GROMACS .gro file of C-alpha atoms in nm:
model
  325
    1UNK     CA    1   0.000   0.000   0.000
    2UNK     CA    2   0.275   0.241   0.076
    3UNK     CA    3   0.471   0.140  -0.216
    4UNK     CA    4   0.159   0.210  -0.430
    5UNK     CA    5   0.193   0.552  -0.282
    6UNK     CA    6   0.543   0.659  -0.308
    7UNK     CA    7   0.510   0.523  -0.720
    8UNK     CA    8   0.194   0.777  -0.763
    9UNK     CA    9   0.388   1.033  -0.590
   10UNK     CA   10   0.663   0.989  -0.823
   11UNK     CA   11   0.436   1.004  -1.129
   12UNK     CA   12   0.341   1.316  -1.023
   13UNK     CA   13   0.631   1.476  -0.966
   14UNK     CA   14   0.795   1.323  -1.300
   15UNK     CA   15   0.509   1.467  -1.482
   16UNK     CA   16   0.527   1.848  -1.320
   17UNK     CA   17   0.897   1.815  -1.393
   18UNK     CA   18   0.839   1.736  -1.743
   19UNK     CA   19   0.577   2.037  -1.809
   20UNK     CA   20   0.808   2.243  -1.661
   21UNK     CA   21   1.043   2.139  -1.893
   22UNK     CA   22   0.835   2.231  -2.198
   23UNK     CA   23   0.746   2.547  -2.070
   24UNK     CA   24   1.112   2.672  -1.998
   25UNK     CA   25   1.193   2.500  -2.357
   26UNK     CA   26   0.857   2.741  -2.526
   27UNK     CA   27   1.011   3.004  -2.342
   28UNK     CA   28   1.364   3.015  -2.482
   29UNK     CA   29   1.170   2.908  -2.840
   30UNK     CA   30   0.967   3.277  -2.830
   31UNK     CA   31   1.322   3.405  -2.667
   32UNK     CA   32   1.492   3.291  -2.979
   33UNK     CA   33   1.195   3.401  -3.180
   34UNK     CA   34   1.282   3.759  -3.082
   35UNK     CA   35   1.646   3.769  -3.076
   36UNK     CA   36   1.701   3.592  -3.395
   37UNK     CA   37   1.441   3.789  -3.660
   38UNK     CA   38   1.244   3.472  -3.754
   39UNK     CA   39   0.939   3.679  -3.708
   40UNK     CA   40   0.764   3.759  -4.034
   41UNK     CA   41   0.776   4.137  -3.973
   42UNK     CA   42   1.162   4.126  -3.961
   43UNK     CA   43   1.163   3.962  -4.280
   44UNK     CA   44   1.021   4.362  -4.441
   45UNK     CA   45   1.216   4.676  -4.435
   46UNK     CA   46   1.534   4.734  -4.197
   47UNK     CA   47   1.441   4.574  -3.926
   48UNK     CA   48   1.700   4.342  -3.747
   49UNK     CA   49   1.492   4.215  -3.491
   50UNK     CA   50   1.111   4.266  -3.365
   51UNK     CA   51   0.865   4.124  -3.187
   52UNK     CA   52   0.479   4.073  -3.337
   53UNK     CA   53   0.358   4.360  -3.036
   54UNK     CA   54   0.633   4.653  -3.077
   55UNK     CA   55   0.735   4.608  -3.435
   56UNK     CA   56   1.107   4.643  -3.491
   57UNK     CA   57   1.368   4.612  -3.167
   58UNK     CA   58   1.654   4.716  -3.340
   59UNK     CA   59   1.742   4.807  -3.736
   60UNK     CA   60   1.984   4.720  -3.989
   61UNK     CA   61   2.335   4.934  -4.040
   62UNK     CA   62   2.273   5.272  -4.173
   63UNK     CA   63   1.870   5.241  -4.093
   64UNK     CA   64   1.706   5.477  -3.861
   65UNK     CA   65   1.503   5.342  -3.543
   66UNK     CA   66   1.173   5.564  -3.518
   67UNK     CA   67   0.912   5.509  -3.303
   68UNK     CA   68   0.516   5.556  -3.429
   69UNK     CA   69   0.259   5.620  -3.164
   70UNK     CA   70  -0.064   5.423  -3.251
   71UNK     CA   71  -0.317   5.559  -2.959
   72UNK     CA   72  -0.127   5.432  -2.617
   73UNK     CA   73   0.103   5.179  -2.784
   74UNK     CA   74   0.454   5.284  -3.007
   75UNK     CA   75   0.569   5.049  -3.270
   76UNK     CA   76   0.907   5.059  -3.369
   77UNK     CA   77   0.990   5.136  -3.776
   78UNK     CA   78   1.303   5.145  -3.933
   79UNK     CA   79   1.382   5.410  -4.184
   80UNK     CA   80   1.657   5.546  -4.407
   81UNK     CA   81   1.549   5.858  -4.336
   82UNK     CA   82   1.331   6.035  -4.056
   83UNK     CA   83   1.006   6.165  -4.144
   84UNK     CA   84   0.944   6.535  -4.123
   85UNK     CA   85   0.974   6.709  -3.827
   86UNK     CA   86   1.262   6.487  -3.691
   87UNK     CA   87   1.628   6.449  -3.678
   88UNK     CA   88   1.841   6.172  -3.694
   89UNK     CA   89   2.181   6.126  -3.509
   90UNK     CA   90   2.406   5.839  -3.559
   91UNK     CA   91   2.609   5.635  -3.282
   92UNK     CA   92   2.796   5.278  -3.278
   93UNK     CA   93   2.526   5.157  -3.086
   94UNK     CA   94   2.210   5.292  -3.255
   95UNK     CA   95   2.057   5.551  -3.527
   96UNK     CA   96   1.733   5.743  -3.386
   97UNK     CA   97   1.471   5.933  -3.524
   98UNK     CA   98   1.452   6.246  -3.270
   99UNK     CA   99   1.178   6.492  -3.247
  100UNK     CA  100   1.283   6.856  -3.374
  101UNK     CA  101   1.137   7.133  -3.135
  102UNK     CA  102   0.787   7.237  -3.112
  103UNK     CA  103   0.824   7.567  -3.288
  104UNK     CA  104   1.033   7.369  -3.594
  105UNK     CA  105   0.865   7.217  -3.916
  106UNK     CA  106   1.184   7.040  -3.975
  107UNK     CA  107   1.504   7.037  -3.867
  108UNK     CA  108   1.844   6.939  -3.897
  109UNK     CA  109   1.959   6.871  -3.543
  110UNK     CA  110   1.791   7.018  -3.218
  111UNK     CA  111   1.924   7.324  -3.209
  112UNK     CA  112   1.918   7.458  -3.595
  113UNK     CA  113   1.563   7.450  -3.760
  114UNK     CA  114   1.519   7.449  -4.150
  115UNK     CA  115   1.171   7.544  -4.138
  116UNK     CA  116   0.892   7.696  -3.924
  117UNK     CA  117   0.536   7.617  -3.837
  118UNK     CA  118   0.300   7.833  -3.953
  119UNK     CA  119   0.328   8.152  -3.708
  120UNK     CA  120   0.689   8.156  -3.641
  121UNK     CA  121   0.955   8.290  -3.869
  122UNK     CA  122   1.311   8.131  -3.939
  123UNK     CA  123   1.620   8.333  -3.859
  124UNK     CA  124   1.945   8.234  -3.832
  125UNK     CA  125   1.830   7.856  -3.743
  126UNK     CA  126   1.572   7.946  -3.492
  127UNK     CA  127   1.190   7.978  -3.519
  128UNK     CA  128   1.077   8.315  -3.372
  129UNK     CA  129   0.761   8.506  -3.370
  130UNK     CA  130   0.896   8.828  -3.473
  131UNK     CA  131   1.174   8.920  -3.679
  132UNK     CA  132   1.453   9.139  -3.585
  133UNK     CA  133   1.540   9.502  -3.671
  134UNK     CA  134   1.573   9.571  -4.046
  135UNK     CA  135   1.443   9.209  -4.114
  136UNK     CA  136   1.066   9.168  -4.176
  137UNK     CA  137   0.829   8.853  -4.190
  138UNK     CA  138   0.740   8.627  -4.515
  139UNK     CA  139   0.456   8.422  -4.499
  140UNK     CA  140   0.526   8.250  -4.788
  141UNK     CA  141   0.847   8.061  -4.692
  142UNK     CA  142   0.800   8.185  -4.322
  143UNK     CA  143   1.143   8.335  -4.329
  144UNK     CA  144   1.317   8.677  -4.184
  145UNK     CA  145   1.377   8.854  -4.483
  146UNK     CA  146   1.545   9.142  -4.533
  147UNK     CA  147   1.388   9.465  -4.571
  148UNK     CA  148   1.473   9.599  -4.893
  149UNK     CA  149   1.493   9.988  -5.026
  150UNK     CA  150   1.134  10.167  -5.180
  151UNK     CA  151   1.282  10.118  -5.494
  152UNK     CA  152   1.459   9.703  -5.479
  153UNK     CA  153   1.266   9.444  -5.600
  154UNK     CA  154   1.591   9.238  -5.417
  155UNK     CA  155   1.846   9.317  -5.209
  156UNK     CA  156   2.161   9.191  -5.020
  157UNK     CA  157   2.114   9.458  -4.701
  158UNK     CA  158   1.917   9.732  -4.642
  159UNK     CA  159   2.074   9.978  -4.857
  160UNK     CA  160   2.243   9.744  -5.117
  161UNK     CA  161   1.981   9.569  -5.431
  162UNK     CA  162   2.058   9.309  -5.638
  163UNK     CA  163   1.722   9.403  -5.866
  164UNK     CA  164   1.560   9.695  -5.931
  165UNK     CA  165   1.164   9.738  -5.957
  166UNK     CA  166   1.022   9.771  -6.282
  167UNK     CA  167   1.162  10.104  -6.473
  168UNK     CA  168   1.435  10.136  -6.260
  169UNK     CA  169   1.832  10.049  -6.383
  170UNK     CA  170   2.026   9.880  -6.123
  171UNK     CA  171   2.412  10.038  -6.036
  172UNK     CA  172   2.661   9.976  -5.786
  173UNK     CA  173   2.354   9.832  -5.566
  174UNK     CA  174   2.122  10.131  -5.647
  175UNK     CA  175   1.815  10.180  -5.852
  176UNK     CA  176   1.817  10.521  -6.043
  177UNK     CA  177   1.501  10.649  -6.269
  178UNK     CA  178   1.797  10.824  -6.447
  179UNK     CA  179   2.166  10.681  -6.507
  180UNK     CA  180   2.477  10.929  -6.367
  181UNK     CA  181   2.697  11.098  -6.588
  182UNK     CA  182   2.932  10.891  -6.805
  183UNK     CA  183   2.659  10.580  -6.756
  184UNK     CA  184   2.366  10.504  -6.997
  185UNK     CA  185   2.043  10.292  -6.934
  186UNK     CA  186   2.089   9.907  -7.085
  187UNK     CA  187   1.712   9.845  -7.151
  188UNK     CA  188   1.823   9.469  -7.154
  189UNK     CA  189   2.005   9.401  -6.887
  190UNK     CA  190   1.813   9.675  -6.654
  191UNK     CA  191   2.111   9.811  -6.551
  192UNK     CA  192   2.330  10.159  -6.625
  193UNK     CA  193   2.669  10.039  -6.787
  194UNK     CA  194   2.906  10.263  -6.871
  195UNK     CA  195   2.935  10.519  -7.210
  196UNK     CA  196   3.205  10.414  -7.468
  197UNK     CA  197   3.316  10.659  -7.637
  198UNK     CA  198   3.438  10.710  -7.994
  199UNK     CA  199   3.860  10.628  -8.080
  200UNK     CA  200   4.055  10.696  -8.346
  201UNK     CA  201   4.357  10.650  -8.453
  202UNK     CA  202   4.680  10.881  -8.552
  203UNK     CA  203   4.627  11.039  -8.904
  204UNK     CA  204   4.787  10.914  -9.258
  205UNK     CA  205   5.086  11.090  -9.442
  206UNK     CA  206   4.901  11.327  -9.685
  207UNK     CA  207   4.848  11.194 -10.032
  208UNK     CA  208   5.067  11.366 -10.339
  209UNK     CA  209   4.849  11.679 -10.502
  210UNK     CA  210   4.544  11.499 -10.746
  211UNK     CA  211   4.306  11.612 -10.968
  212UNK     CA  212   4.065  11.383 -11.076
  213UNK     CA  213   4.270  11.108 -11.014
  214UNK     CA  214   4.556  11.260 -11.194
  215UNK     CA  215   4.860  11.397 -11.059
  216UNK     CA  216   4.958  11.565 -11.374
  217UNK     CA  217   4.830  11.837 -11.655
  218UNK     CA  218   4.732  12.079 -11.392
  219UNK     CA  219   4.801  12.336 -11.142
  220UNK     CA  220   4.570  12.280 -10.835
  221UNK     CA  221   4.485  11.985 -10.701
  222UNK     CA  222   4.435  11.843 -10.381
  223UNK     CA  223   4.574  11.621 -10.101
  224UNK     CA  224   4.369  11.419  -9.891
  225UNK     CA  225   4.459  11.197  -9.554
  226UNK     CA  226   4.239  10.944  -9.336
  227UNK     CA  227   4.261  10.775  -8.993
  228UNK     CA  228   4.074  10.412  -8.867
  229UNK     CA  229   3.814  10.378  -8.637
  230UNK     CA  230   3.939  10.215  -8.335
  231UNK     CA  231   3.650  10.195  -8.077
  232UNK     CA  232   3.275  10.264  -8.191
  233UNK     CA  233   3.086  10.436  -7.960
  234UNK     CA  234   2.818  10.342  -7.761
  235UNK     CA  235   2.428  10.463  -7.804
  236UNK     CA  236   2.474  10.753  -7.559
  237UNK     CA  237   2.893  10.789  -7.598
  238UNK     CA  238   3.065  11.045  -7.745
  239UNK     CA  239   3.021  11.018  -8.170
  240UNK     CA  240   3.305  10.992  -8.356
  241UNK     CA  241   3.490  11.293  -8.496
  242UNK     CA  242   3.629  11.335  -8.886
  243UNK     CA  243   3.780  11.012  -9.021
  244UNK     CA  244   3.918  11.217  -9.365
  245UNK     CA  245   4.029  11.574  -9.423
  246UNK     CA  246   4.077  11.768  -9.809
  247UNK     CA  247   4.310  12.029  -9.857
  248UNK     CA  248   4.417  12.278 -10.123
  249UNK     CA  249   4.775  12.227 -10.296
  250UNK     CA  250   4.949  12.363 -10.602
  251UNK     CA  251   5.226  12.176 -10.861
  252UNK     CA  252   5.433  12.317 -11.083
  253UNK     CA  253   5.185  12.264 -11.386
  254UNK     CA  254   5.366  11.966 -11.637
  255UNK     CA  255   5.219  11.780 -11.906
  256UNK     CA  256   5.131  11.403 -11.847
  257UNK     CA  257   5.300  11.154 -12.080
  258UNK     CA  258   5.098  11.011 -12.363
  259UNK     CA  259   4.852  11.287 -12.292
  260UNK     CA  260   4.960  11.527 -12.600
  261UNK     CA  261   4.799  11.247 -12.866
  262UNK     CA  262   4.515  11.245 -12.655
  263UNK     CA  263   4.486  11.621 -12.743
  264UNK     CA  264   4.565  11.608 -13.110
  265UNK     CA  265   4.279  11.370 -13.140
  266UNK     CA  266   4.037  11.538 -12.962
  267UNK     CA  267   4.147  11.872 -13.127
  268UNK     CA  268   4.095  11.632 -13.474
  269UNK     CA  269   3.760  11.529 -13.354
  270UNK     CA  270   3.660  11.889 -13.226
  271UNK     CA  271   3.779  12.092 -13.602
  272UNK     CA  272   3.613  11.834 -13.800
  273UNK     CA  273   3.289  11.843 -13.562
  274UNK     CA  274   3.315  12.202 -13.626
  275UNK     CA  275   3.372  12.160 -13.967
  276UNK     CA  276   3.075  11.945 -14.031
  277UNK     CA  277   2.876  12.194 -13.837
  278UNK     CA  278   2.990  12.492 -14.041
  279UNK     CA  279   2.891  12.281 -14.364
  280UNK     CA  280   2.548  12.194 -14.239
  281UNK     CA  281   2.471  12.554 -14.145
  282UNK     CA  282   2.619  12.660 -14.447
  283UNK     CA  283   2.376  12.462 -14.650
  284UNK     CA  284   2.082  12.553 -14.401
  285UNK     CA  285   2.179  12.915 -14.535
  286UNK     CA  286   2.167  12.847 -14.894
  287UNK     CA  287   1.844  12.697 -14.853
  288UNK     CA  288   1.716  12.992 -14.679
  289UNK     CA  289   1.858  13.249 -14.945
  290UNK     CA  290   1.715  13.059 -15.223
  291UNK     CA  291   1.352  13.005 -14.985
  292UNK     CA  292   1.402  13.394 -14.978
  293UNK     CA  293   1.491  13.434 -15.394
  294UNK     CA  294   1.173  13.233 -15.438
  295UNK     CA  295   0.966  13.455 -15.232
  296UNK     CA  296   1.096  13.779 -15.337
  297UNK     CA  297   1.009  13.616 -15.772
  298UNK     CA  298   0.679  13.544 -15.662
  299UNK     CA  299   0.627  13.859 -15.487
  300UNK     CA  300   0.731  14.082 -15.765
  301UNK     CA  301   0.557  13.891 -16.046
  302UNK     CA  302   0.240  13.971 -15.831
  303UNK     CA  303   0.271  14.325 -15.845
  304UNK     CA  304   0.332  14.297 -16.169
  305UNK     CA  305   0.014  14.100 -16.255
  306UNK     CA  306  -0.144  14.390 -15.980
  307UNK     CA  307  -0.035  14.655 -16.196
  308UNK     CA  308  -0.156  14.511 -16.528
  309UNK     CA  309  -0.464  14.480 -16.382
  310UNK     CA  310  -0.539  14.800 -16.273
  311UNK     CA  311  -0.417  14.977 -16.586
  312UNK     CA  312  -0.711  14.772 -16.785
  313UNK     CA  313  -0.979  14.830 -16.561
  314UNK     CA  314  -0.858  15.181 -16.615
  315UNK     CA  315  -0.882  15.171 -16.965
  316UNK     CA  316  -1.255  15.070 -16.947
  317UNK     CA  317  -1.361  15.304 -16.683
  318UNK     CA  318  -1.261  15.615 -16.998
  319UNK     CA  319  -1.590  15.809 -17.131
  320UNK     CA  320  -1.709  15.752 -17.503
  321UNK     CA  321  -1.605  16.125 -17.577
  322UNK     CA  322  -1.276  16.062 -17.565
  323UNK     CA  323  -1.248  15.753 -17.762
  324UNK     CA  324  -1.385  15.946 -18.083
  325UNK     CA  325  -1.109  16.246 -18.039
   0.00000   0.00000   0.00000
């Protein structure tokens, strides 16, 4: 009977021992489970190893451990790059995601923000509500910008612009309605850029004394000399002054070779023009004299016939008395 016993007693104990057993054995299983990755979330992304209720545990080289708040729990993601609004900073042991400050839209550590929330203003790496002296506010990239002259459209500083307003011309960091002296407006580039002015070079040796391309036959002539353009001028520069000049000169008058034949034959040409002219109005002049003879014939045979005509009409006009005397 108290063998019985002490075997049952055994049993039991052999059989709390063994689920012990399996429970410290399904305990170092889930243990490994974590440790190792076999999870199938580890298997996605840059996780290195997670458990199925927080999501990643730690990340993969070069992957950044952020944590996502889904109502009271945070899961664990890893990134290769943090998600606006935070920063990430980098040590042997682990990359994190930190939060950039309240005031910051994004950031690049926690003490230099890149960009404001609406409201606040970025200066200098800092978020502020105001801006400070001779800096004022832009909404649109919620920046301290400078505050330029009436008349910049840009500007470097308060006094120096990088672009004029429309109908303006930008120099030495100054809009002007009206360029200085020596400067002219560039329509182009919006700007006043300086006046070139006309050069020239030294003048030529004079020519030798010409006349009509001839330096020979007369007494008067004239000599001529240039210079070259070496700079044009601008619109607005100085114009250019005389490139040529003429001047008066007299030779000692000698006759050009070959030119006497010339003259013989156009001495030729002229008596025999004349010649032919002289005939023609010769013959123009007989023809008139003889145009005259003609008239004069027919004139004087008309008085003639006049005269013979009257004396018969006289003859008939006599009374019959006188015939028989």
């Amino acid at each position: 009977m108290q063998l019985q016993l002490i075997s049952f007693v055994l049993i039991i104990l052999h059989g709390m021992e063994y689920t012990g057993c399996q429970q410290h054995s399904s305990s170092r299983h889930r243990q490994h489970k974590q440790i190792s990755g076999v999870s199938s979330g580890c298997q996605q992304g840059g996780c290195l190893t997670c458990s199925d209720y927080n999501g990643c545990l730690s990340c993969r080289p070069r992957f950044f451990m952020h944590l996502e708040r889904i109502g009271m729990k945070q899961i664990g993601v890893c990134m290769t790059s943090c998600p606006p609004g935070f920063y990430g900073t980098r040590s042997p042991d682990r990359n994190t995601c930190t939060k950039c400050r309240s005031e910051c839209d994004s950031c690049f550590n926690k003490n230099f923000c890149t960009r404001c929330r609406p409201g606040f203003y970025l200066h200098l790496g800092k978020c502020q509500e105001s801006c400070p002296d001779g800096l004022v506010r832009s909404d649109a990239h919620r920046e301290c910008v400078l505050k330029c002259p009436a008349d910049c459209e840009s500007c470097v500083n308060s006094e120096t612009c990088t672009r004029c307003r429309a109908g303006l011309y930008q120099l030495n960091g100054r809009c002007h309605h009206v360029c200085p002296d020596d400067f002219e407006p560039s329509d182009k580039l919006m700007e006043c850029t300086p006046q070139v002015h006309c050069e020239v070079g030294e003048w030529s040796e004079w020519s030798p004394c010409s006349r009509s391309g001839r330096t020979c036959g007369f007494k008067r002539g004239q000599e001529t000399r240039t210079r070259q353009v070496q700079q044009y001028p601008s619109p607005f520069g100085k114009p250019c002054p005389d490139i040529s000049e003429i001047k008066e000169c007299l030779v000692k008058r000698r006759k050009c070779p070959g030119i006497r034949r010339k003259t013989d034959r156009r001495e030729r040409r002229n008596r025999n023009n004349r010649k032919d002219k002289e005939s023609q109005e010769g013959k123009r002049e007989r023809k008139r004299d003889r145009e005259r003879d003609a008239s004069d014939r027919e004139e004087s045979r008309n008085k003639t016939e006049h005269r013979h005509r009257r004396g018969h009409d006289t003859d008939l006009l006599l009374p019959q008395g006188d015939l028989s005397q």
